[in-house]
Amino acid sequence: MNLIPWKNVFEGLLGPETDARPTAWVPVMDIQEGEKDFTVRIELPGVDPSQVELSVEGTLLTLRGEKKDVRETESKGFRRTECVYGAFERSLMLPEGVDAGAIAAEGAHGVLTVRIPKVPAAAARRIQVQAK
C-alpha cells in the first residue's frame, strides 16, 4: 500500500499551501430592485444577527459587526486555516426616492435581508391652463 503524505492530500484538495490568505473579511451582498422596494441580501456566516449594527446617515447605509473566532485555541491541530475573523464594515449609497426611515432588516441562516422601501411616486396630473 502506498501512503500519501497529508500535506500532498491537502494541496490536492485545497490548492497549493501559501501564506497568502485574506487579512480582512468583508461580507458579500446582492442588491435587487423591485417595484416597491430594494432588497439587499448580505452573507454573514457565523455572525449573530443581533450583534450586527445597521445605520443610516444621510444617504449612506452602513453595516458593522464582527465575525468572532470560535475555534478552541488550545487544540492547535490545524493543518490549514483560511477562515478569516474580525470586525467588518460595509457601506452603500442609498438611491434617491427611498424612505430611509422605514428600512427594515432581519437575519436568518447566515443571511441578513434588508428591505429599503421606495417612496411612492407622486401621480402625474394634468394642469388646466386658464385663458384670460
mmCIF file of N, CA and C in Angstrom:
data_model
loop_
_atom_site.group_PDB
_atom_site.id
_atom_site.type_symbol
_atom_site.label_atom_id
_atom_site.label_comp_id
_atom_site.label_asym_id
_atom_site.label_seq_id
_atom_site.Cartn_x
_atom_site.Cartn_y
_atom_site.Cartn_z
ATOM 1 N N MET A 1 0.849 -1.178 0.000
ATOM 2 C CA MET A 1 0.000 0.000 0.000
ATOM 3 C C MET A 1 0.891 1.237 0.000
ATOM 4 N N ASN A 2 0.551 2.197 -0.868
ATOM 5 C CA ASN A 2 1.331 3.416 -0.982
ATOM 6 C C ASN A 2 0.618 4.528 -0.200
ATOM 7 N N LEU A 3 1.252 5.017 0.834
ATOM 8 C CA LEU A 3 0.659 6.083 1.646
ATOM 9 C C LEU A 3 1.055 7.441 1.093
ATOM 10 N N ILE A 4 0.089 8.344 1.028
ATOM 11 C CA ILE A 4 0.335 9.701 0.546
ATOM 12 C C ILE A 4 0.440 10.614 1.763
ATOM 13 N N PRO A 5 1.508 11.397 1.852
ATOM 14 C CA PRO A 5 1.611 12.321 2.993
ATOM 15 C C PRO A 5 0.428 13.283 3.027
ATOM 16 N N TRP A 6 -0.006 13.624 4.236
ATOM 17 C CA TRP A 6 -1.157 14.518 4.392
ATOM 18 C C TRP A 6 -0.963 15.830 3.654
ATOM 19 N N LYS A 7 0.236 16.363 3.673
ATOM 20 C CA LYS A 7 0.465 17.648 3.017
ATOM 21 C C LYS A 7 0.065 17.571 1.549
ATOM 22 N N ASN A 8 0.416 16.490 0.869
ATOM 23 C CA ASN A 8 0.056 16.348 -0.543
ATOM 24 C C ASN A 8 -1.453 16.243 -0.726
ATOM 25 N N VAL A 9 -2.129 15.576 0.189
ATOM 26 C CA VAL A 9 -3.581 15.447 0.096
ATOM 27 C C VAL A 9 -4.234 16.822 0.206
ATOM 28 N N PHE A 10 -3.807 17.628 1.177
ATOM 29 C CA PHE A 10 -4.394 18.955 1.333
ATOM 30 C C PHE A 10 -4.107 19.831 0.126
ATOM 31 N N GLU A 11 -2.891 19.745 -0.416
ATOM 32 C CA GLU A 11 -2.575 20.553 -1.592
ATOM 33 C C GLU A 11 -3.471 20.173 -2.756
ATOM 34 N N GLY A 12 -3.771 18.884 -2.908
ATOM 35 C CA GLY A 12 -4.629 18.443 -3.997
ATOM 36 C C GLY A 12 -6.054 18.930 -3.842
ATOM 37 N N LEU A 13 -6.555 18.950 -2.613
ATOM 38 C CA LEU A 13 -7.941 19.358 -2.377
ATOM 39 C C LEU A 13 -8.118 20.863 -2.329
ATOM 40 N N LEU A 14 -7.161 21.552 -1.745
ATOM 41 C CA LEU A 14 -7.343 22.968 -1.480
ATOM 42 C C LEU A 14 -6.414 23.874 -2.277
ATOM 43 N N GLY A 15 -5.620 23.311 -3.144
ATOM 44 C CA GLY A 15 -4.659 24.119 -3.886
ATOM 45 C C GLY A 15 -3.366 24.206 -3.104
ATOM 46 N N PRO A 16 -2.318 24.780 -3.692
ATOM 47 C CA PRO A 16 -1.031 24.835 -3.003
ATOM 48 C C PRO A 16 -1.116 25.652 -1.728
ATOM 49 N N GLU A 17 -0.406 25.201 -0.722
ATOM 50 C CA GLU A 17 -0.420 25.897 0.565
ATOM 51 C C GLU A 17 0.458 27.125 0.469
ATOM 52 N N THR A 18 -0.107 28.278 0.802
ATOM 53 C CA THR A 18 0.648 29.531 0.772
ATOM 54 C C THR A 18 0.309 30.321 2.023
ATOM 55 N N ASP A 19 1.075 31.357 2.239
ATOM 56 C CA ASP A 19 0.782 32.260 3.354
ATOM 57 C C ASP A 19 -0.108 33.405 2.895
ATOM 58 N N ALA A 20 -0.489 33.415 1.624
ATOM 59 C CA ALA A 20 -1.319 34.490 1.082
ATOM 60 C C ALA A 20 -2.779 34.184 1.362
ATOM 61 N N ARG A 21 -3.286 34.656 2.464
ATOM 62 C CA ARG A 21 -4.689 34.495 2.780
ATOM 63 C C ARG A 21 -5.250 35.872 3.104
ATOM 64 N N PRO A 22 -6.540 36.033 3.005
ATOM 65 C CA PRO A 22 -7.120 37.354 3.253
ATOM 66 C C PRO A 22 -6.800 37.855 4.664
ATOM 67 N N THR A 23 -6.552 39.144 4.768
ATOM 68 C CA THR A 23 -6.283 39.726 6.080
ATOM 69 C C THR A 23 -7.515 40.418 6.641
ATOM 70 N N ALA A 24 -8.511 40.640 5.809
ATOM 71 C CA ALA A 24 -9.747 41.275 6.273
ATOM 72 C C ALA A 24 -10.920 40.550 5.634
ATOM 73 N N TRP A 25 -12.023 40.581 6.329
ATOM 74 C CA TRP A 25 -13.219 39.928 5.823
ATOM 75 C C TRP A 25 -14.273 40.980 5.566
ATOM 76 N N VAL A 26 -14.826 40.973 4.371
ATOM 77 C CA VAL A 26 -15.902 41.886 4.010
ATOM 78 C C VAL A 26 -17.051 41.032 3.476
ATOM 79 N N PRO A 27 -18.227 41.131 4.081
ATOM 80 C CA PRO A 27 -19.349 40.318 3.607
ATOM 81 C C PRO A 27 -19.776 40.719 2.196
ATOM 82 N N VAL A 28 -20.193 39.724 1.430
ATOM 83 C CA VAL A 28 -20.670 39.983 0.067
ATOM 84 C C VAL A 28 -22.180 40.207 0.097
ATOM 85 N N MET A 29 -22.679 40.926 -0.911
ATOM 86 C CA MET A 29 -24.110 41.238 -0.926
ATOM 87 C C MET A 29 -24.670 41.207 -2.329
ATOM 88 N N ASP A 30 -25.979 40.981 -2.395
ATOM 89 C CA ASP A 30 -26.760 41.095 -3.627
ATOM 90 C C ASP A 30 -27.780 42.208 -3.395
ATOM 91 N N ILE A 31 -27.995 43.026 -4.405
ATOM 92 C CA ILE A 31 -28.998 44.095 -4.326
ATOM 93 C C ILE A 31 -29.985 43.886 -5.467
ATOM 94 N N GLN A 32 -31.252 43.805 -5.112
ATOM 95 C CA GLN A 32 -32.309 43.575 -6.100
ATOM 96 C C GLN A 32 -33.316 44.709 -6.009
ATOM 97 N N GLU A 33 -33.727 45.235 -7.161
ATOM 98 C CA GLU A 33 -34.727 46.305 -7.183
ATOM 99 C C GLU A 33 -36.068 45.743 -7.602
ATOM 100 N N GLY A 34 -37.079 46.006 -6.785
ATOM 101 C CA GLY A 34 -38.448 45.638 -7.106
ATOM 102 C C GLY A 34 -39.262 46.884 -7.379
ATOM 103 N N GLU A 35 -40.537 46.706 -7.624
ATOM 104 C CA GLU A 35 -41.405 47.850 -7.894
ATOM 105 C C GLU A 35 -41.542 48.775 -6.686
ATOM 106 N N LYS A 36 -41.641 48.177 -5.487
ATOM 107 C CA LYS A 36 -41.913 48.966 -4.293
ATOM 108 C C LYS A 36 -40.723 49.124 -3.357
ATOM 109 N N ASP A 37 -39.647 48.344 -3.583
ATOM 110 C CA ASP A 37 -38.512 48.426 -2.669
ATOM 111 C C ASP A 37 -37.248 47.854 -3.282
ATOM 112 N N PHE A 38 -36.147 48.054 -2.562
ATOM 113 C CA PHE A 38 -34.875 47.417 -2.857
ATOM 114 C C PHE A 38 -34.674 46.355 -1.784
ATOM 115 N N THR A 39 -34.135 45.205 -2.167
ATOM 116 C CA THR A 39 -33.817 44.154 -1.204
ATOM 117 C C THR A 39 -32.319 43.901 -1.275
ATOM 118 N N VAL A 40 -31.678 44.001 -0.121
ATOM 119 C CA VAL A 40 -30.245 43.746 -0.037
ATOM 120 C C VAL A 40 -30.064 42.484 0.802
ATOM 121 N N ARG A 41 -29.376 41.493 0.243
ATOM 122 C CA ARG A 41 -29.079 40.255 0.971
ATOM 123 C C ARG A 41 -27.578 40.205 1.193
ATOM 124 N N ILE A 42 -27.193 40.105 2.464
ATOM 125 C CA ILE A 42 -25.787 40.135 2.838
ATOM 126 C C ILE A 42 -25.436 38.817 3.508
ATOM 127 N N GLU A 43 -24.416 38.143 3.005
ATOM 128 C CA GLU A 43 -23.988 36.875 3.587
ATOM 129 C C GLU A 43 -23.142 37.142 4.822
ATOM 130 N N LEU A 44 -23.606 36.606 5.958
ATOM 131 C CA LEU A 44 -22.912 36.783 7.229
ATOM 132 C C LEU A 44 -22.788 35.447 7.966
ATOM 133 N N PRO A 45 -22.087 34.477 7.384
ATOM 134 C CA PRO A 45 -21.981 33.174 8.050
ATOM 135 C C PRO A 45 -21.241 33.290 9.374
ATOM 136 N N GLY A 46 -21.803 32.677 10.391
ATOM 137 C CA GLY A 46 -21.161 32.686 11.696
ATOM 138 C C GLY A 46 -21.327 33.971 12.483
ATOM 139 N N VAL A 47 -22.180 34.873 12.019
ATOM 140 C CA VAL A 47 -22.395 36.150 12.703
ATOM 141 C C VAL A 47 -23.812 36.166 13.268
ATOM 142 N N ASP A 48 -23.923 36.448 14.566
ATOM 143 C CA ASP A 48 -25.225 36.550 15.220
ATOM 144 C C ASP A 48 -25.904 37.828 14.730
ATOM 145 N N PRO A 49 -27.084 37.727 14.090
ATOM 146 C CA PRO A 49 -27.756 38.916 13.560
ATOM 147 C C PRO A 49 -28.001 39.995 14.617
ATOM 148 N N SER A 50 -28.191 39.595 15.869
ATOM 149 C CA SER A 50 -28.439 40.596 16.909
ATOM 150 C C SER A 50 -27.188 41.413 17.233
ATOM 151 N N GLN A 51 -26.030 40.964 16.768
ATOM 152 C CA GLN A 51 -24.784 41.674 17.009
ATOM 153 C C GLN A 51 -24.359 42.553 15.828
ATOM 154 N N VAL A 52 -25.234 42.663 14.823
ATOM 155 C CA VAL A 52 -24.944 43.473 13.641
ATOM 156 C C VAL A 52 -25.555 44.849 13.836
ATOM 157 N N GLU A 53 -24.795 45.884 13.505
ATOM 158 C CA GLU A 53 -25.291 47.263 13.600
ATOM 159 C C GLU A 53 -25.555 47.769 12.185
ATOM 160 N N LEU A 54 -26.756 48.254 11.965
ATOM 161 C CA LEU A 54 -27.152 48.811 10.680
ATOM 162 C C LEU A 54 -27.589 50.243 10.937
ATOM 163 N N SER A 55 -26.999 51.195 10.229
ATOM 164 C CA SER A 55 -27.345 52.596 10.478
ATOM 165 C C SER A 55 -27.461 53.357 9.160
ATOM 166 N N VAL A 56 -28.205 54.455 9.210
ATOM 167 C CA VAL A 56 -28.366 55.344 8.065
ATOM 168 C C VAL A 56 -27.965 56.731 8.509
ATOM 169 N N GLU A 57 -27.062 57.324 7.738
ATOM 170 C CA GLU A 57 -26.671 58.712 7.992
ATOM 171 C C GLU A 57 -26.728 59.432 6.651
ATOM 172 N N GLY A 58 -27.700 60.300 6.515
ATOM 173 C CA GLY A 58 -27.909 60.957 5.227
ATOM 174 C C GLY A 58 -28.336 59.925 4.196
ATOM 175 N N THR A 59 -27.531 59.770 3.154
ATOM 176 C CA THR A 59 -27.839 58.783 2.110
ATOM 177 C C THR A 59 -26.913 57.572 2.183
ATOM 178 N N LEU A 60 -26.242 57.377 3.322
ATOM 179 C CA LEU A 60 -25.297 56.282 3.474
ATOM 180 C C LEU A 60 -25.837 55.229 4.440
ATOM 181 N N LEU A 61 -26.004 54.003 3.938
ATOM 182 C CA LEU A 61 -26.422 52.864 4.761
ATOM 183 C C LEU A 61 -25.151 52.106 5.136
ATOM 184 N N THR A 62 -24.912 51.913 6.430
ATOM 185 C CA THR A 62 -23.684 51.277 6.885
ATOM 186 C C THR A 62 -23.996 50.061 7.740
ATOM 187 N N LEU A 63 -23.271 48.987 7.479
ATOM 188 C CA LEU A 63 -23.380 47.723 8.198
ATOM 189 C C LEU A 63 -22.057 47.507 8.936
ATOM 190 N N ARG A 64 -22.155 47.220 10.243
ATOM 191 C CA ARG A 64 -20.960 46.956 11.051
ATOM 192 C C ARG A 64 -21.191 45.727 11.902
ATOM 193 N N GLY A 65 -20.126 45.020 12.177
ATOM 194 C CA GLY A 65 -20.227 43.861 13.044
ATOM 195 C C GLY A 65 -18.888 43.188 13.196
ATOM 196 N N GLU A 66 -18.932 41.980 13.737
ATOM 197 C CA GLU A 66 -17.702 41.223 13.930
ATOM 198 C C GLU A 66 -17.984 39.740 13.783
ATOM 199 N N LYS A 67 -17.133 39.080 13.035
ATOM 200 C CA LYS A 67 -17.180 37.628 12.920
ATOM 201 C C LYS A 67 -16.165 37.101 13.913
ATOM 202 N N LYS A 68 -16.674 36.487 14.987
ATOM 203 C CA LYS A 68 -15.797 36.074 16.083
ATOM 204 C C LYS A 68 -15.202 34.694 15.830
ATOM 205 N N ASP A 69 -13.972 34.544 16.242
ATOM 206 C CA ASP A 69 -13.253 33.277 16.113
ATOM 207 C C ASP A 69 -13.712 32.367 17.242
ATOM 208 N N VAL A 70 -14.413 31.294 16.891
ATOM 209 C CA VAL A 70 -14.958 30.390 17.905
ATOM 210 C C VAL A 70 -14.117 29.119 18.060
ATOM 211 N N ARG A 71 -12.993 29.053 17.351
ATOM 212 C CA ARG A 71 -12.128 27.877 17.456
ATOM 213 C C ARG A 71 -11.483 27.829 18.834
ATOM 214 N N GLU A 72 -11.240 26.634 19.320
ATOM 215 C CA GLU A 72 -10.550 26.480 20.598
ATOM 216 C C GLU A 72 -9.064 26.655 20.353
ATOM 217 N N THR A 73 -8.466 27.606 21.052
ATOM 218 C CA THR A 73 -7.057 27.888 20.819
ATOM 219 C C THR A 73 -6.144 26.817 21.410
ATOM 220 N N GLU A 74 -6.646 26.036 22.366
ATOM 221 C CA GLU A 74 -5.806 25.008 22.957
ATOM 222 C C GLU A 74 -5.591 23.828 22.021
ATOM 223 N N SER A 75 -6.528 23.553 21.122
ATOM 224 C CA SER A 75 -6.364 22.432 20.203
ATOM 225 C C SER A 75 -5.862 22.967 18.871
ATOM 226 N N LYS A 76 -4.556 23.112 18.744
ATOM 227 C CA LYS A 76 -3.959 23.704 17.552
ATOM 228 C C LYS A 76 -3.621 22.645 16.514
ATOM 229 N N GLY A 77 -4.523 21.727 16.253
ATOM 230 C CA GLY A 77 -4.279 20.671 15.300
ATOM 231 C C GLY A 77 -4.594 21.061 13.872
ATOM 232 N N PHE A 78 -4.627 22.351 13.562
ATOM 233 C CA PHE A 78 -4.958 22.799 12.215
ATOM 234 C C PHE A 78 -3.825 22.493 11.263
ATOM 235 N N ARG A 79 -4.156 21.919 10.117
ATOM 236 C CA ARG A 79 -3.189 21.708 9.049
ATOM 237 C C ARG A 79 -3.201 22.900 8.100
ATOM 238 N N ARG A 80 -4.344 23.536 8.027
ATOM 239 C CA ARG A 80 -4.500 24.698 7.149
ATOM 240 C C ARG A 80 -5.700 25.486 7.647
ATOM 241 N N THR A 81 -5.587 26.790 7.660
ATOM 242 C CA THR A 81 -6.722 27.609 8.059
ATOM 243 C C THR A 81 -6.874 28.770 7.083
ATOM 244 N N GLU A 82 -8.070 28.931 6.540
ATOM 245 C CA GLU A 82 -8.353 30.003 5.598
ATOM 246 C C GLU A 82 -9.485 30.903 6.083
ATOM 247 N N CYS A 83 -10.150 30.509 7.131
ATOM 248 C CA CYS A 83 -11.261 31.309 7.647
ATOM 249 C C CYS A 83 -10.719 32.597 8.239
ATOM 250 N N VAL A 84 -11.393 33.689 7.913
ATOM 251 C CA VAL A 84 -10.970 34.998 8.392
ATOM 252 C C VAL A 84 -12.001 35.492 9.391
ATOM 253 N N TYR A 85 -11.529 36.062 10.465
ATOM 254 C CA TYR A 85 -12.385 36.567 11.524
ATOM 255 C C TYR A 85 -12.021 38.017 11.798
ATOM 256 N N GLY A 86 -12.923 38.728 12.438
ATOM 257 C CA GLY A 86 -12.635 40.100 12.830
ATOM 258 C C GLY A 86 -13.780 41.037 12.512
ATOM 259 N N ALA A 87 -13.536 42.300 12.805
ATOM 260 C CA ALA A 87 -14.541 43.335 12.593
ATOM 261 C C ALA A 87 -14.693 43.616 11.104
ATOM 262 N N PHE A 88 -15.906 44.005 10.705
ATOM 263 C CA PHE A 88 -16.160 44.366 9.315
ATOM 264 C C PHE A 88 -17.048 45.587 9.264
ATOM 265 N N GLU A 89 -16.982 46.277 8.144
ATOM 266 C CA GLU A 89 -17.844 47.426 7.882
ATOM 267 C C GLU A 89 -18.058 47.500 6.382
ATOM 268 N N ARG A 90 -19.289 47.745 6.001
ATOM 269 C CA ARG A 90 -19.630 47.848 4.586
ATOM 270 C C ARG A 90 -20.687 48.934 4.449
ATOM 271 N N SER A 91 -20.515 49.828 3.492
ATOM 272 C CA SER A 91 -21.455 50.932 3.287
ATOM 273 C C SER A 91 -21.897 50.985 1.840
ATOM 274 N N LEU A 92 -23.114 51.495 1.650
ATOM 275 C CA LEU A 92 -23.591 51.746 0.296
ATOM 276 C C LEU A 92 -24.452 52.993 0.284
ATOM 277 N N MET A 93 -24.385 53.685 -0.849
ATOM 278 C CA MET A 93 -25.167 54.908 -1.016
ATOM 279 C C MET A 93 -26.597 54.531 -1.361
ATOM 280 N N LEU A 94 -27.532 55.134 -0.672
ATOM 281 C CA LEU A 94 -28.947 54.907 -0.978
ATOM 282 C C LEU A 94 -29.332 55.745 -2.194
ATOM 283 N N PRO A 95 -30.109 55.178 -3.099
ATOM 284 C CA PRO A 95 -30.549 55.961 -4.255
ATOM 285 C C PRO A 95 -31.617 56.972 -3.839
ATOM 286 N N GLU A 96 -31.859 57.923 -4.696
ATOM 287 C CA GLU A 96 -32.927 58.886 -4.428
ATOM 288 C C GLU A 96 -34.266 58.163 -4.493
ATOM 289 N N GLY A 97 -35.225 58.671 -3.748
ATOM 290 C CA GLY A 97 -36.573 58.124 -3.823
ATOM 291 C C GLY A 97 -36.833 56.952 -2.900
ATOM 292 N N VAL A 98 -35.997 56.793 -1.852
ATOM 293 C CA VAL A 98 -36.269 55.731 -0.881
ATOM 294 C C VAL A 98 -36.657 56.350 0.454
ATOM 295 N N ASP A 99 -37.373 55.578 1.252
ATOM 296 C CA ASP A 99 -37.812 56.015 2.574
ATOM 297 C C ASP A 99 -36.826 55.456 3.610
ATOM 298 N N ALA A 100 -35.777 56.225 3.905
ATOM 299 C CA ALA A 100 -34.729 55.766 4.820
ATOM 300 C C ALA A 100 -35.272 55.496 6.220
ATOM 301 N N GLY A 101 -36.354 56.152 6.594
ATOM 302 C CA GLY A 101 -36.944 55.960 7.914
ATOM 303 C C GLY A 101 -37.715 54.659 8.063
ATOM 304 N N ALA A 102 -37.966 53.964 6.962
ATOM 305 C CA ALA A 102 -38.754 52.732 7.005
ATOM 306 C C ALA A 102 -37.928 51.491 6.635
ATOM 307 N N ILE A 103 -36.609 51.606 6.669
ATOM 308 C CA ILE A 103 -35.752 50.453 6.362
ATOM 309 C C ILE A 103 -35.922 49.410 7.452
ATOM 310 N N ALA A 104 -36.038 48.152 7.044
ATOM 311 C CA ALA A 104 -36.197 47.050 7.994
ATOM 312 C C ALA A 104 -35.179 45.955 7.650
ATOM 313 N N ALA A 105 -34.730 45.220 8.687
ATOM 314 C CA ALA A 105 -33.750 44.157 8.468
ATOM 315 C C ALA A 105 -34.081 42.951 9.332
ATOM 316 N N GLU A 106 -33.753 41.759 8.806
ATOM 317 C CA GLU A 106 -33.905 40.527 9.567
ATOM 318 C C GLU A 106 -32.808 39.562 9.145
ATOM 319 N N GLY A 107 -32.372 38.751 10.094
ATOM 320 C CA GLY A 107 -31.307 37.804 9.801
ATOM 321 C C GLY A 107 -31.728 36.387 10.110
ATOM 322 N N ALA A 108 -31.341 35.460 9.225
ATOM 323 C CA ALA A 108 -31.616 34.038 9.433
ATOM 324 C C ALA A 108 -30.681 33.222 8.553
ATOM 325 N N HIS A 109 -30.182 32.125 9.110
ATOM 326 C CA HIS A 109 -29.363 31.169 8.358
ATOM 327 C C HIS A 109 -28.158 31.816 7.697
ATOM 328 N N GLY A 110 -27.502 32.757 8.391
ATOM 329 C CA GLY A 110 -26.291 33.374 7.866
ATOM 330 C C GLY A 110 -26.502 34.432 6.804
ATOM 331 N N VAL A 111 -27.764 34.875 6.636
ATOM 332 C CA VAL A 111 -28.052 35.909 5.644
ATOM 333 C C VAL A 111 -28.858 37.020 6.310
ATOM 334 N N LEU A 112 -28.391 38.254 6.144
ATOM 335 C CA LEU A 112 -29.126 39.424 6.623
ATOM 336 C C LEU A 112 -29.879 39.995 5.427
ATOM 337 N N THR A 113 -31.195 40.164 5.568
ATOM 338 C CA THR A 113 -32.014 40.723 4.497
ATOM 339 C C THR A 113 -32.479 42.105 4.915
ATOM 340 N N VAL A 114 -32.149 43.099 4.109
ATOM 341 C CA VAL A 114 -32.508 44.492 4.384
ATOM 342 C C VAL A 114 -33.476 44.941 3.309
ATOM 343 N N ARG A 115 -34.629 45.455 3.735
ATOM 344 C CA ARG A 115 -35.631 45.961 2.789
ATOM 345 C C ARG A 115 -35.645 47.492 2.882
ATOM 346 N N ILE A 116 -35.479 48.106 1.737
ATOM 347 C CA ILE A 116 -35.436 49.566 1.653
ATOM 348 C C ILE A 116 -36.612 49.996 0.775
ATOM 349 N N PRO A 117 -37.706 50.466 1.403
ATOM 350 C CA PRO A 117 -38.887 50.833 0.612
ATOM 351 C C PRO A 117 -38.665 52.114 -0.200
ATOM 352 N N LYS A 118 -39.301 52.121 -1.356
ATOM 353 C CA LYS A 118 -39.279 53.315 -2.194
ATOM 354 C C LYS A 118 -40.408 54.236 -1.756
ATOM 355 N N VAL A 119 -40.206 55.525 -1.931
ATOM 356 C CA VAL A 119 -41.261 56.500 -1.672
ATOM 357 C C VAL A 119 -42.212 56.430 -2.862
ATOM 358 N N PRO A 120 -43.516 56.298 -2.588
ATOM 359 C CA PRO A 120 -44.451 56.252 -3.724
ATOM 360 C C PRO A 120 -44.319 57.518 -4.569
ATOM 361 N N ALA A 121 -44.184 57.330 -5.864
ATOM 362 C CA ALA A 121 -44.045 58.477 -6.771
ATOM 363 C C ALA A 121 -45.354 59.255 -6.801
ATOM 364 N N ALA A 122 -45.214 60.546 -6.830
ATOM 365 C CA ALA A 122 -46.413 61.383 -6.922
ATOM 366 C C ALA A 122 -47.052 61.146 -8.286
ATOM 367 N N ALA A 123 -48.339 60.967 -8.282
ATOM 368 C CA ALA A 123 -49.046 60.694 -9.535
ATOM 369 C C ALA A 123 -48.997 61.932 -10.420
ATOM 370 N N ALA A 124 -48.735 61.711 -11.690
ATOM 371 C CA ALA A 124 -48.730 62.831 -12.631
ATOM 372 C C ALA A 124 -50.153 63.348 -12.780
ATOM 373 N N ARG A 125 -50.271 64.630 -12.881
ATOM 374 C CA ARG A 125 -51.596 65.192 -13.083
ATOM 375 C C ARG A 125 -51.521 66.286 -14.134
ATOM 376 N N ARG A 126 -52.590 66.418 -14.795
ATOM 377 C CA ARG A 126 -52.666 67.425 -15.846
ATOM 378 C C ARG A 126 -53.149 68.729 -15.225
ATOM 379 N N ILE A 127 -52.490 69.810 -15.583
ATOM 380 C CA ILE A 127 -52.855 71.136 -15.054
ATOM 381 C C ILE A 127 -53.555 71.906 -16.173
ATOM 382 N N GLN A 128 -54.763 72.335 -15.861
ATOM 383 C CA GLN A 128 -55.549 73.090 -16.834
ATOM 384 C C GLN A 128 -55.016 74.507 -16.916
ATOM 385 N N VAL A 129 -54.705 74.917 -18.113
ATOM 386 C CA VAL A 129 -54.231 76.287 -18.333
ATOM 387 C C VAL A 129 -55.442 77.167 -18.616
ATOM 388 N N GLN A 130 -55.561 78.227 -17.827
ATOM 389 C CA GLN A 130 -56.699 79.142 -17.961
ATOM 390 C C GLN A 130 -56.350 80.246 -18.973
ATOM 391 N N ALA A 131 -57.259 80.502 -19.855
ATOM 392 C CA ALA A 131 -57.084 81.605 -20.827
ATOM 393 C C ALA A 131 -57.673 82.873 -20.229
ATOM 394 N N LYS A 132 -57.030 83.982 -20.390
ATOM 395 C CA LYS A 132 -57.514 85.261 -19.860
ATOM 396 C C LYS A 132 -57.848 86.210 -20.958
#
